[in-house]
PDB file of C-alpha atoms in Angstrom:
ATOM      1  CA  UNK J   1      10.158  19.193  -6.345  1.00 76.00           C
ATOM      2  CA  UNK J   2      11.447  17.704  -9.605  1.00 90.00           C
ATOM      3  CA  UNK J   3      10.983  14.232 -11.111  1.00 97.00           C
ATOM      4  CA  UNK J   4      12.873  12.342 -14.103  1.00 98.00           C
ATOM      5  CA  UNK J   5      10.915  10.296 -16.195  1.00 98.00           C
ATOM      6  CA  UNK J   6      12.271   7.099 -17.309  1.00 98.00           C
ATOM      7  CA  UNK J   7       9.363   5.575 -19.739  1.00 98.00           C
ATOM      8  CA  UNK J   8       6.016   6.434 -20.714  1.00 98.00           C
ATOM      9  CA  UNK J   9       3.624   4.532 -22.527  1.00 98.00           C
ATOM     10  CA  UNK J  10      -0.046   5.249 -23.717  1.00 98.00           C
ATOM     11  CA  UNK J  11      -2.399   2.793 -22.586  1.00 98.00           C
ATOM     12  CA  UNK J  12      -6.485   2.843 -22.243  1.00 98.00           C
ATOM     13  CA  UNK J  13      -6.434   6.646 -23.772  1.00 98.00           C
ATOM     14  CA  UNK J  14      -4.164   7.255 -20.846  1.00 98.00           C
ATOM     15  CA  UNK J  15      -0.676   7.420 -19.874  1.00 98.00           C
ATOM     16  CA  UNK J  16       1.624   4.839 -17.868  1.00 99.00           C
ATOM     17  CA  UNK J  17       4.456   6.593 -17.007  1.00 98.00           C
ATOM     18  CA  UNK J  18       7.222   5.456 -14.363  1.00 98.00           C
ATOM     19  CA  UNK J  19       9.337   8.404 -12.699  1.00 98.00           C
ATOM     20  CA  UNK J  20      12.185   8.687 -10.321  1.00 98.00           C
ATOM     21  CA  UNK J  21      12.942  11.476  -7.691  1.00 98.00           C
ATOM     22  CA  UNK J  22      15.453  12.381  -5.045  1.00 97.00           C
ATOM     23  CA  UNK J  23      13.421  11.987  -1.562  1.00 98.00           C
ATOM     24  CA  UNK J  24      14.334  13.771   1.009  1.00 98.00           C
ATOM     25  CA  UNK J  25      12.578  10.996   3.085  1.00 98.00           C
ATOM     26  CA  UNK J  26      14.456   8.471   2.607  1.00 98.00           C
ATOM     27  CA  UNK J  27      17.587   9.791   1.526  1.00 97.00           C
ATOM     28  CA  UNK J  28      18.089   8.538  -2.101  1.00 97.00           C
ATOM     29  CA  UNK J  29      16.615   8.292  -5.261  1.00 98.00           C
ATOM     30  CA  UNK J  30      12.919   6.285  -4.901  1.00 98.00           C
ATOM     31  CA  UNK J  31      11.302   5.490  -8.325  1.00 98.00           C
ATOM     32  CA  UNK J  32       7.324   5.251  -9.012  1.00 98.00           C
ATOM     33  CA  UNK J  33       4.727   4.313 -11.173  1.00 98.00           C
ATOM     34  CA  UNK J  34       1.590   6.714 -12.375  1.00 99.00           C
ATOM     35  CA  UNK J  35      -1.640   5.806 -14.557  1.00 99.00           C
ATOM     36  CA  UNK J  36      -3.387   9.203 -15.758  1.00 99.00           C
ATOM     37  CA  UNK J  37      -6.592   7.804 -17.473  1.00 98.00           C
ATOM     38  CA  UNK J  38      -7.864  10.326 -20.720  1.00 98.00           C
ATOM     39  CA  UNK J  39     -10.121  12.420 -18.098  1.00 98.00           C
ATOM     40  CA  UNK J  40      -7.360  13.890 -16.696  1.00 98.00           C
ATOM     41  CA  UNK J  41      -6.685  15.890 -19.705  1.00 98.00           C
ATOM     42  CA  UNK J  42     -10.046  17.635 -18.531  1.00 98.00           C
ATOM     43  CA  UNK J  43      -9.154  18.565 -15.123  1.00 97.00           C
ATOM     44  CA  UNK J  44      -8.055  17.079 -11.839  1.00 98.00           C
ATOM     45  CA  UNK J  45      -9.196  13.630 -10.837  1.00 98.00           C
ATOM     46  CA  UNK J  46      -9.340  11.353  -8.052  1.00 98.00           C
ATOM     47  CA  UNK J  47      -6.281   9.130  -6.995  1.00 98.00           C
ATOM     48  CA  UNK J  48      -5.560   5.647  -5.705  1.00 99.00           C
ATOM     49  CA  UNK J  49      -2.106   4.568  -4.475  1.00 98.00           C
ATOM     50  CA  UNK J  50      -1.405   0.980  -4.088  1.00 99.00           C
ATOM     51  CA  UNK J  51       0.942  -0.079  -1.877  1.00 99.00           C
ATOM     52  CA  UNK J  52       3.361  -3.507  -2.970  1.00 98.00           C
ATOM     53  CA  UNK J  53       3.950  -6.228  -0.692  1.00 98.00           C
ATOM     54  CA  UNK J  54       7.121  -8.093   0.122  1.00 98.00           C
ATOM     55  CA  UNK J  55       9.716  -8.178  -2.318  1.00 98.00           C
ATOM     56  CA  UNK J  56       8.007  -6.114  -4.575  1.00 98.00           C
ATOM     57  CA  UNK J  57       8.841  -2.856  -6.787  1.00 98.00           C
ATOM     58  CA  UNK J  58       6.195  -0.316  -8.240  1.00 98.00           C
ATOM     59  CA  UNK J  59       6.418  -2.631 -11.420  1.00 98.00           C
ATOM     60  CA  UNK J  60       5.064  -5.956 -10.232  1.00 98.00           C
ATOM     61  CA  UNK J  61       1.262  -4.061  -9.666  1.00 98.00           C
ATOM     62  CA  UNK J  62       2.284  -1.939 -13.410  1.00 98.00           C
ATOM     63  CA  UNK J  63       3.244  -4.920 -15.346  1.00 98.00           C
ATOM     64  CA  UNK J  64       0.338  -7.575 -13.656  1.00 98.00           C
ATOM     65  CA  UNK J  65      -2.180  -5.827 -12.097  1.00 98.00           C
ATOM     66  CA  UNK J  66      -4.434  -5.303 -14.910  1.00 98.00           C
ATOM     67  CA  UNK J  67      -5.448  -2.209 -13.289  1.00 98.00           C
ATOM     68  CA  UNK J  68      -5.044   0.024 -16.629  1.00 98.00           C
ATOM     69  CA  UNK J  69      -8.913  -0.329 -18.209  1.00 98.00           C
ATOM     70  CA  UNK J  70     -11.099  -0.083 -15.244  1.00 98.00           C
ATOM     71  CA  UNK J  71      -8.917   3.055 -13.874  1.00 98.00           C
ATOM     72  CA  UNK J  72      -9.574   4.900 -17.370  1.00 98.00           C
ATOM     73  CA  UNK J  73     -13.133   3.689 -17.332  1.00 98.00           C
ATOM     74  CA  UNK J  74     -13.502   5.046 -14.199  1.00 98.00           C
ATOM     75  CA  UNK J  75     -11.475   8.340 -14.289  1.00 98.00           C
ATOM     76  CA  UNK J  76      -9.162   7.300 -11.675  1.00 98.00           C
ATOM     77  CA  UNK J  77      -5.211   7.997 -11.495  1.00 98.00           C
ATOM     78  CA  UNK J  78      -3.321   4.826  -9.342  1.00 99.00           C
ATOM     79  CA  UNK J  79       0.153   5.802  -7.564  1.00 99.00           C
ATOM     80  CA  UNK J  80       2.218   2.708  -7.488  1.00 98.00           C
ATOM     81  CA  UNK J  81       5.558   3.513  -4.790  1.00 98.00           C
ATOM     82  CA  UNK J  82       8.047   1.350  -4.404  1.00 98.00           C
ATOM     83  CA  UNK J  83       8.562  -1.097  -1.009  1.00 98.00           C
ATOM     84  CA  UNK J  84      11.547   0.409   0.191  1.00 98.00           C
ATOM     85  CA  UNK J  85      14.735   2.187  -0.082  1.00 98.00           C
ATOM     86  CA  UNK J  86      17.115   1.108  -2.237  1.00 98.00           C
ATOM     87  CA  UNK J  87      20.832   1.642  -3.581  1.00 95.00           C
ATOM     88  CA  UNK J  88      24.700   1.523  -2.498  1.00 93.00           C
ATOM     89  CA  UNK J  89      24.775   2.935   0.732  1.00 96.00           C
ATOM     90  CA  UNK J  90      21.048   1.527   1.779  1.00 98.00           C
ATOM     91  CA  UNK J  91      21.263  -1.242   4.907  1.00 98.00           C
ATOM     92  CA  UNK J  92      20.059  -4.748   3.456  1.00 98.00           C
ATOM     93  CA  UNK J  93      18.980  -7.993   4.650  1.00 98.00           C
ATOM     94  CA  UNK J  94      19.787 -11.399   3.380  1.00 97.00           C
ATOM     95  CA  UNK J  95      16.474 -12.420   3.845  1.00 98.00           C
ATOM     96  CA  UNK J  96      13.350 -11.511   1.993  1.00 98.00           C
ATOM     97  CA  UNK J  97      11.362 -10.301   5.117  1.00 98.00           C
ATOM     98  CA  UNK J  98      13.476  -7.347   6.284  1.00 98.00           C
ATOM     99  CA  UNK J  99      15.782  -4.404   4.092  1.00 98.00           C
ATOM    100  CA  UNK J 100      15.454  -3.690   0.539  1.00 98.00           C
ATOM    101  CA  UNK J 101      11.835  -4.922  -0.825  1.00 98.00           C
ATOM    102  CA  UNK J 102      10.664  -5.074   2.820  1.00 98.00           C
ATOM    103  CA  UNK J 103       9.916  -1.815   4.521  1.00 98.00           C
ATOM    104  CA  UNK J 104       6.619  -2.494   6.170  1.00 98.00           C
ATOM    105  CA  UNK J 105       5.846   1.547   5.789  1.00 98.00           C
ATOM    106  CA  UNK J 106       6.995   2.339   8.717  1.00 98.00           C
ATOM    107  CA  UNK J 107       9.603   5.387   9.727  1.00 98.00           C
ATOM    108  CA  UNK J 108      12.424   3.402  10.971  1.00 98.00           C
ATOM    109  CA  UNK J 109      14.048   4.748  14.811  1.00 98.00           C
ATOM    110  CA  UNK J 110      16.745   1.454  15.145  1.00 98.00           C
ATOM    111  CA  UNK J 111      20.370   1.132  13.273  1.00 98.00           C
ATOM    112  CA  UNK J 112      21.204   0.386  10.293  1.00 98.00           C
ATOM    113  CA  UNK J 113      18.086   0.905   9.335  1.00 98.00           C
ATOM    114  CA  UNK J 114      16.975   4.333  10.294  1.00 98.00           C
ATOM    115  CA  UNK J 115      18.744   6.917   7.881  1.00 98.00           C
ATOM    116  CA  UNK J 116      16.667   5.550   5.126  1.00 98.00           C
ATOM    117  CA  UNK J 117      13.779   3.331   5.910  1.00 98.00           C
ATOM    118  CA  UNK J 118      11.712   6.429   6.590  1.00 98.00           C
ATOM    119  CA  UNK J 119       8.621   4.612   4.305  1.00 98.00           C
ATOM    120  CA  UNK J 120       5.983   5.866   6.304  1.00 98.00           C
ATOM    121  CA  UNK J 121       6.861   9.474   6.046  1.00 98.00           C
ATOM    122  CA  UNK J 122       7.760   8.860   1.747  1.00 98.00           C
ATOM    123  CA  UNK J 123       3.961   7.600   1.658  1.00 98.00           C
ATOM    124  CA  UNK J 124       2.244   9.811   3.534  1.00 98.00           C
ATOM    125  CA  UNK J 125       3.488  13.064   3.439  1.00 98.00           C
ATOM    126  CA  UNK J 126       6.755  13.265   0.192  1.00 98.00           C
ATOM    127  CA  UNK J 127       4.871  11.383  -2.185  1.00 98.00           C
ATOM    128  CA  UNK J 128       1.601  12.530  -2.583  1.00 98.00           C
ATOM    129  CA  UNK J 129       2.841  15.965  -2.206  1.00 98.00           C
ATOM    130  CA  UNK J 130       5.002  15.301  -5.072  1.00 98.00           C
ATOM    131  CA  UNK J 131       2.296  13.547  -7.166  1.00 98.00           C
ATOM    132  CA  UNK J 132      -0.478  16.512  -5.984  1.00 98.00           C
ATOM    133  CA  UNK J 133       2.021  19.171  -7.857  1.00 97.00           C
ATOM    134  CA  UNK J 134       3.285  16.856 -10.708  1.00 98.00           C
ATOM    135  CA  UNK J 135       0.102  15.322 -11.887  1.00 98.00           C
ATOM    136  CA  UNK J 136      -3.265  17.029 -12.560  1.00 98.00           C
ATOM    137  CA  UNK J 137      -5.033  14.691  -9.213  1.00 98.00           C
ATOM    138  CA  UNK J 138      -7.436  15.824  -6.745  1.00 98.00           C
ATOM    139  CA  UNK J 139      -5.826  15.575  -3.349  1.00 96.00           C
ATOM    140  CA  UNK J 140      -9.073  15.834  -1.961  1.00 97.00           C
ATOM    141  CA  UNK J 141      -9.977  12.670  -3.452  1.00 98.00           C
ATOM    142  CA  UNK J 142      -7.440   9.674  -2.684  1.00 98.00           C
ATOM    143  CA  UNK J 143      -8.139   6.111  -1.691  1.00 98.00           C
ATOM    144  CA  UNK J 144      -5.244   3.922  -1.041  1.00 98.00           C
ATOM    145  CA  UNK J 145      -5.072   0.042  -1.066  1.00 99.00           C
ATOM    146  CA  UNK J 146      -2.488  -2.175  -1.023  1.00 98.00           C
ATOM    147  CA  UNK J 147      -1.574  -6.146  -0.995  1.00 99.00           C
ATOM    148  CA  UNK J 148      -0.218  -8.000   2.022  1.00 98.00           C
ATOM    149  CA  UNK J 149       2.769  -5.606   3.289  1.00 98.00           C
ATOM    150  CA  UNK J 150       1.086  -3.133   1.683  1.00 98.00           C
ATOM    151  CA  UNK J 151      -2.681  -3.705   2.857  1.00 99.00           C
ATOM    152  CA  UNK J 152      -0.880  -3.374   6.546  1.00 98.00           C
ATOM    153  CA  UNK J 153       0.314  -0.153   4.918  1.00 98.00           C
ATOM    154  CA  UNK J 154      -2.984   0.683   3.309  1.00 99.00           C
ATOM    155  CA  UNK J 155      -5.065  -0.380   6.672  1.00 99.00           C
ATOM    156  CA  UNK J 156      -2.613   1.612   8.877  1.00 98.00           C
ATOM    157  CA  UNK J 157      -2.241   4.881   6.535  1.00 98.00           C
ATOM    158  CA  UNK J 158      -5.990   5.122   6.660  1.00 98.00           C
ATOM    159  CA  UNK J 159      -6.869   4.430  10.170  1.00 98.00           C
ATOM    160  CA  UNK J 160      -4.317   7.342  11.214  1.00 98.00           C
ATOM    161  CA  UNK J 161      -5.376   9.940   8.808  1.00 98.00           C
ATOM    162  CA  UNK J 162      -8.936  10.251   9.364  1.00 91.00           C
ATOM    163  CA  UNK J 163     -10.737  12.314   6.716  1.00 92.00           C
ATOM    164  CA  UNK J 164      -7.555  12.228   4.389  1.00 96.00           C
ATOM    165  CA  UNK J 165      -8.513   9.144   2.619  1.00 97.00           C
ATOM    166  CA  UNK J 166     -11.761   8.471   1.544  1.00 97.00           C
ATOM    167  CA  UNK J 167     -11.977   4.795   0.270  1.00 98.00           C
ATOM    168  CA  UNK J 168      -9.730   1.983   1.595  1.00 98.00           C
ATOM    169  CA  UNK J 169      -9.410  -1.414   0.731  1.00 98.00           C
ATOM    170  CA  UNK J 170      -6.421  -4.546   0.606  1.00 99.00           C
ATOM    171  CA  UNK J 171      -6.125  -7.517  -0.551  1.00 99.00           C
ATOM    172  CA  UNK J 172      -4.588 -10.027   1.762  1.00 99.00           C
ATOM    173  CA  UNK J 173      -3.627  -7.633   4.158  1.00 99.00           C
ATOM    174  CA  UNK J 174      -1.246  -8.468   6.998  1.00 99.00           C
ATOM    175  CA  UNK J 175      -4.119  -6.750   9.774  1.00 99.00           C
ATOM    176  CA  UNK J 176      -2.441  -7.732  12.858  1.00 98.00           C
ATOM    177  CA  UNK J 177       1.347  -7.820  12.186  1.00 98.00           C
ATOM    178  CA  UNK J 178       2.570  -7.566  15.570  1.00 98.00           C
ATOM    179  CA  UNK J 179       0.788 -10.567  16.000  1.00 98.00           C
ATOM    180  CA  UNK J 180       2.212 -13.025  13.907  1.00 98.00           C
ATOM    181  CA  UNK J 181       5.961 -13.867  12.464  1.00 98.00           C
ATOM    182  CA  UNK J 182       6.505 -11.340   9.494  1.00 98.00           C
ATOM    183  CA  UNK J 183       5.947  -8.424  11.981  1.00 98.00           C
ATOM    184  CA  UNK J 184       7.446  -9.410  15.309  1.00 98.00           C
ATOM    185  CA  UNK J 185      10.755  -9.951  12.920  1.00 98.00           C
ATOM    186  CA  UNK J 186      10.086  -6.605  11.204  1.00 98.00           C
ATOM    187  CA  UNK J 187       9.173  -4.011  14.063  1.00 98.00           C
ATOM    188  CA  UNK J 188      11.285  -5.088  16.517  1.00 98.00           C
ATOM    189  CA  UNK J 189      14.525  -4.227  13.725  1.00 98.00           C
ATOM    190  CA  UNK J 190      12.591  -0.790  12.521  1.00 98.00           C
ATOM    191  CA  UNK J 191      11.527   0.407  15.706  1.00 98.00           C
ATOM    192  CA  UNK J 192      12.664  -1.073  18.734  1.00 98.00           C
ATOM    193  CA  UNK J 193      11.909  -3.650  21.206  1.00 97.00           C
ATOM    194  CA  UNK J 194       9.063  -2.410  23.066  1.00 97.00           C
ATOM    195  CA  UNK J 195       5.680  -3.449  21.894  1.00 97.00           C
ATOM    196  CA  UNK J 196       4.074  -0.051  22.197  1.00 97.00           C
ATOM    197  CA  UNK J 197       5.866   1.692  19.390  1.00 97.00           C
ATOM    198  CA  UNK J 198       4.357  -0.933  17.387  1.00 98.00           C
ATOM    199  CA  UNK J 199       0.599  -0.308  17.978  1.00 98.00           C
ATOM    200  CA  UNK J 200       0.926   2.427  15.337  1.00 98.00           C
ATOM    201  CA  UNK J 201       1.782   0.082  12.706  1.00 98.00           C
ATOM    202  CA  UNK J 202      -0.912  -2.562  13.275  1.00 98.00           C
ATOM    203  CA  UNK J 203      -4.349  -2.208  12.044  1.00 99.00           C
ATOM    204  CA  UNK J 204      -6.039  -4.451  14.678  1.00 99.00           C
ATOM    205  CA  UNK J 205      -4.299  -2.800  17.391  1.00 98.00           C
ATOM    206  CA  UNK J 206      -5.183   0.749  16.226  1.00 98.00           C
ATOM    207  CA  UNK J 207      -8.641  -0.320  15.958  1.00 98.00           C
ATOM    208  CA  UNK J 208      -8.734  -1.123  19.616  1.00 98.00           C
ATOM    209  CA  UNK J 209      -6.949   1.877  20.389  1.00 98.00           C
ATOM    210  CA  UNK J 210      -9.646   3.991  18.897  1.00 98.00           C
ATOM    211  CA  UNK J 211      -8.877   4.641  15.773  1.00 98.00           C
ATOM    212  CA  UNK J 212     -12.117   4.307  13.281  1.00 98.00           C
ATOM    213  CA  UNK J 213     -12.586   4.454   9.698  1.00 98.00           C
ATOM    214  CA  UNK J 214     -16.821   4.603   7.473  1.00 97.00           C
ATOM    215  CA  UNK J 215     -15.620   1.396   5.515  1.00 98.00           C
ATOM    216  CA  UNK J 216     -13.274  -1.006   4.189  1.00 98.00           C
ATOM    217  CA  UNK J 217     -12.933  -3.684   1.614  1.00 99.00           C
ATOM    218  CA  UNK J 218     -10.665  -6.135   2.217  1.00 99.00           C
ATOM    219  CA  UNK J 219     -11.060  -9.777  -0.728  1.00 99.00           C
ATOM    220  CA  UNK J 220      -8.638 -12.656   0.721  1.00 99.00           C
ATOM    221  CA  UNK J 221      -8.036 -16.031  -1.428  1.00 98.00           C
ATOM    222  CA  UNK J 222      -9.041 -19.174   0.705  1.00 98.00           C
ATOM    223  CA  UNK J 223      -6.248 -20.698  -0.680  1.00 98.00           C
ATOM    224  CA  UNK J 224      -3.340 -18.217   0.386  1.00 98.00           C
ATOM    225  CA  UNK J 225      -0.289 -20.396   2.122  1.00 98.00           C
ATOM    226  CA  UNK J 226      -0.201 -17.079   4.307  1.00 98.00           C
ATOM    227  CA  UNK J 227      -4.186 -17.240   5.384  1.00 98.00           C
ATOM    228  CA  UNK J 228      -3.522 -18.253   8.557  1.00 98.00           C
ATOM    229  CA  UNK J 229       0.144 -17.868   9.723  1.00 98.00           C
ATOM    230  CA  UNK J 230       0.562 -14.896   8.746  1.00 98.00           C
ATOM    231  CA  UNK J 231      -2.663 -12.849   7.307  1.00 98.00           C
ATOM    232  CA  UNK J 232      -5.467 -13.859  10.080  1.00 98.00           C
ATOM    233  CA  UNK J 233      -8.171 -11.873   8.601  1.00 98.00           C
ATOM    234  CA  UNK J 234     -10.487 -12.815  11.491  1.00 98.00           C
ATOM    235  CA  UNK J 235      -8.600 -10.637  13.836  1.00 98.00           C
ATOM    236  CA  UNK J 236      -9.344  -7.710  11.572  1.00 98.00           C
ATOM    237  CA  UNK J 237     -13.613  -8.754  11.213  1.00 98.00           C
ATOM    238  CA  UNK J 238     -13.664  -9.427  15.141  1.00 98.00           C
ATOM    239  CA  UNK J 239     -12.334  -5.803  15.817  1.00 98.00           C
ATOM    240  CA  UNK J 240     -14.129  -4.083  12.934  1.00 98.00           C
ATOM    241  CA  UNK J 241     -17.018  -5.885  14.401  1.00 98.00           C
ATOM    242  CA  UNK J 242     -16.536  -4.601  17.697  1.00 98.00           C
ATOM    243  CA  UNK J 243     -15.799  -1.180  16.933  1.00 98.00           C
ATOM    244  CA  UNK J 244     -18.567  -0.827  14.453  1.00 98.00           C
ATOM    245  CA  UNK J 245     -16.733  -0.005  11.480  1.00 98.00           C
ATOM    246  CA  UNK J 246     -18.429  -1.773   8.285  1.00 98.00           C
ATOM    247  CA  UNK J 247     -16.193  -4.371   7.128  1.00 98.00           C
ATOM    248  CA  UNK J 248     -16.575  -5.927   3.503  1.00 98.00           C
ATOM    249  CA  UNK J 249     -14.226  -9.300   3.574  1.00 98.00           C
ATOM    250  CA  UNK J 250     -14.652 -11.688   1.072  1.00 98.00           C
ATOM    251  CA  UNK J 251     -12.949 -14.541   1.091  1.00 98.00           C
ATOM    252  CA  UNK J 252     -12.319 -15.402  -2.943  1.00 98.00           C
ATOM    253  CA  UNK J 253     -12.786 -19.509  -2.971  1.00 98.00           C
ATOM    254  CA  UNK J 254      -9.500 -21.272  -4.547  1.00 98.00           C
ATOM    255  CA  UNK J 255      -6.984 -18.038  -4.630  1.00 99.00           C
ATOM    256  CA  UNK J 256      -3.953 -17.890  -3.894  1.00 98.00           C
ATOM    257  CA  UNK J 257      -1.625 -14.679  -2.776  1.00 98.00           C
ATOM    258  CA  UNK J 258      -0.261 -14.127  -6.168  1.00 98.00           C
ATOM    259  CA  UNK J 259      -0.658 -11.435  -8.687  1.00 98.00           C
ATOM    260  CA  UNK J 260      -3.396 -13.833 -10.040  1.00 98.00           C
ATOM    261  CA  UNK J 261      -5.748 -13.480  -7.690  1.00 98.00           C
ATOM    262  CA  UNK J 262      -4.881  -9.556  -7.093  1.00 98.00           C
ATOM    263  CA  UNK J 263      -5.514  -8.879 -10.917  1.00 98.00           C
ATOM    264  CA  UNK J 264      -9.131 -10.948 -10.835  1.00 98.00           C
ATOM    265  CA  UNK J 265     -10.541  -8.647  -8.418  1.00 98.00           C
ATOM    266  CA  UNK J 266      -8.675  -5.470  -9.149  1.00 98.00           C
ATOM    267  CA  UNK J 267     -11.460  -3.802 -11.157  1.00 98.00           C
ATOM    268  CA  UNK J 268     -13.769  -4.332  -8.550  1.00 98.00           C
ATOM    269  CA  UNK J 269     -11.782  -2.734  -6.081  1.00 98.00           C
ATOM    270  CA  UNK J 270     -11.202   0.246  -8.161  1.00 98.00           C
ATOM    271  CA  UNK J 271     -15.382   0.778  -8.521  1.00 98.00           C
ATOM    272  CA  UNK J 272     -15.601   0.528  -4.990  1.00 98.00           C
ATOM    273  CA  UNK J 273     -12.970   3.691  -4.803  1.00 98.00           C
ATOM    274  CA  UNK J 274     -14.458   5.278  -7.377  1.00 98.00           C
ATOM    275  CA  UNK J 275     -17.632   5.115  -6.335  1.00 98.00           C
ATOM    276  CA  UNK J 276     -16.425   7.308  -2.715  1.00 98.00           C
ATOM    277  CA  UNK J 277     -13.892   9.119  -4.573  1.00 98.00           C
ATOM    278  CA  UNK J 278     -16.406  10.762  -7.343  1.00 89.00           C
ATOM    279  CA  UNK J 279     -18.386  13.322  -4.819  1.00 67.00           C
TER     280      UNK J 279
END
């Protein structure tokens, strides 16, 4: 496994560095961000990969997230994929919601879409494999969170790989998606028209369906356009609370679902996966 690097920068005693790959996942060339804070240069550390939300590249979380001093204070490395597939040859979408910047992290099974929306496979199993033998991290120690799209990723990831990830956490997390408009457009295009290949890719729904996880943080603004068409965060406490599984969900008074309010709580997300990830 090889990777090109296209720009490195030194930041917090660390280095930001943004690579590029061929993927045999999703059959092109997917590009990615990496933080290794100053501790690495000792050894092997722990790792968080965020997942992006709609629209969004690996450099929208790099160049606003203000994730760069905590994750060096805290000896952490943070994975930043992209959303999607991408590229000449790559099925599209004129709308924001579905194609290119909108790949839910799922493995895709319908036309066009399934020769290289394969998301769910990049995350799980090409990309931290590449990372794990690129980058001095400890795959025994990953957390993953995400925003929006990517907190469904995050939420999903985590609840069907049991053990794998130790910490997880979102930040205005889509929980229920085949619940509500963004993922009855989505899944229905990726994978199908029957509901049950969806459960999978719905963190409410694989909650009921048995799937369990310790912990999870999850901070949503109060004043998100998204709260309560498409984000329902209630739905995720009601089945946490069910199935026992400790839910942390603060809803952040006045915030919105911008990079804003993703930046002012970053750091504390990052201590909370430190904390599990240091053992």
């Amino acid at each position: 496994m090889t990777i090109e690097t296209v720009e490195t920068h030194k930041a917090h005693g660390g280095v930001q560095g943004v690579y590029r790959h061929r993927s045999a996942a999703t059959g092109g060339t997917m590009t990615f961000a990496v933080f290794m804070p100053p501790q690495a240069a000792a050894g092997p550390v722990p790792v968080v990969t965020y997942l992006s939300g709609l629209t969004c590249t690996h450099a929208n979380v790099m160049d606003k997230g203000e994730y760069r001093k905590a994750a060096a204070a805290l000896g952490l490395a943070v994975v930043c994929p992209d959303t999607s597939p991408r590229g000449e040859g790559v099925a599209n979408d004129d709308a924001y919601d579905l194609g290119q910047g909108a790949g839910f992290y799922v493995d895709a099974t319908e036309a066009p879409w399934a020769p290289h929306f394969n998301m769910w496979t990049y995350v799980t199993a090409e990309l931290p494999a590449l990372v794990a033998a690129q980058f001095a991290v400890d795959p025994a120690r990953q957390g993953i969170t995400g925003h929006s799209m990517g907190g469904h990723g995050a939420l999903t990831v985590a609840l069907r790989h049991p053990g794998r990830y130790r910490s997880v956490s979102a930040f205005a997390p889509i929980v229920a998606p085949m619940q509500v408009p963004w993922g009855q457009k989505a899944f229905p295009a990726y994978l199908g028209a029957d509901p049950a290949r969806w459960r999978g890719h719905d963190a409410v729904a694989l909650i009921e369906d048995g799937a369990r996880l310790p912990e999870i943080l999850v901070d949503q603004g109060t004043a998100d356009s998204f709260l309560d068409g498409q984000l329902k965060p209630d739905l995720l406490q009601a089945a946490c609370d069910k199935a026992g599984i400790a839910l942390t969900l603060r809803l952040q008074d006045g915030y919105d679902h911008s990079y804003h309010f993703i930046s002012s709580f970053m750091a504390d997300h990052l201590a909370w996966h430190a904390a599990r990830l240091k053992g």
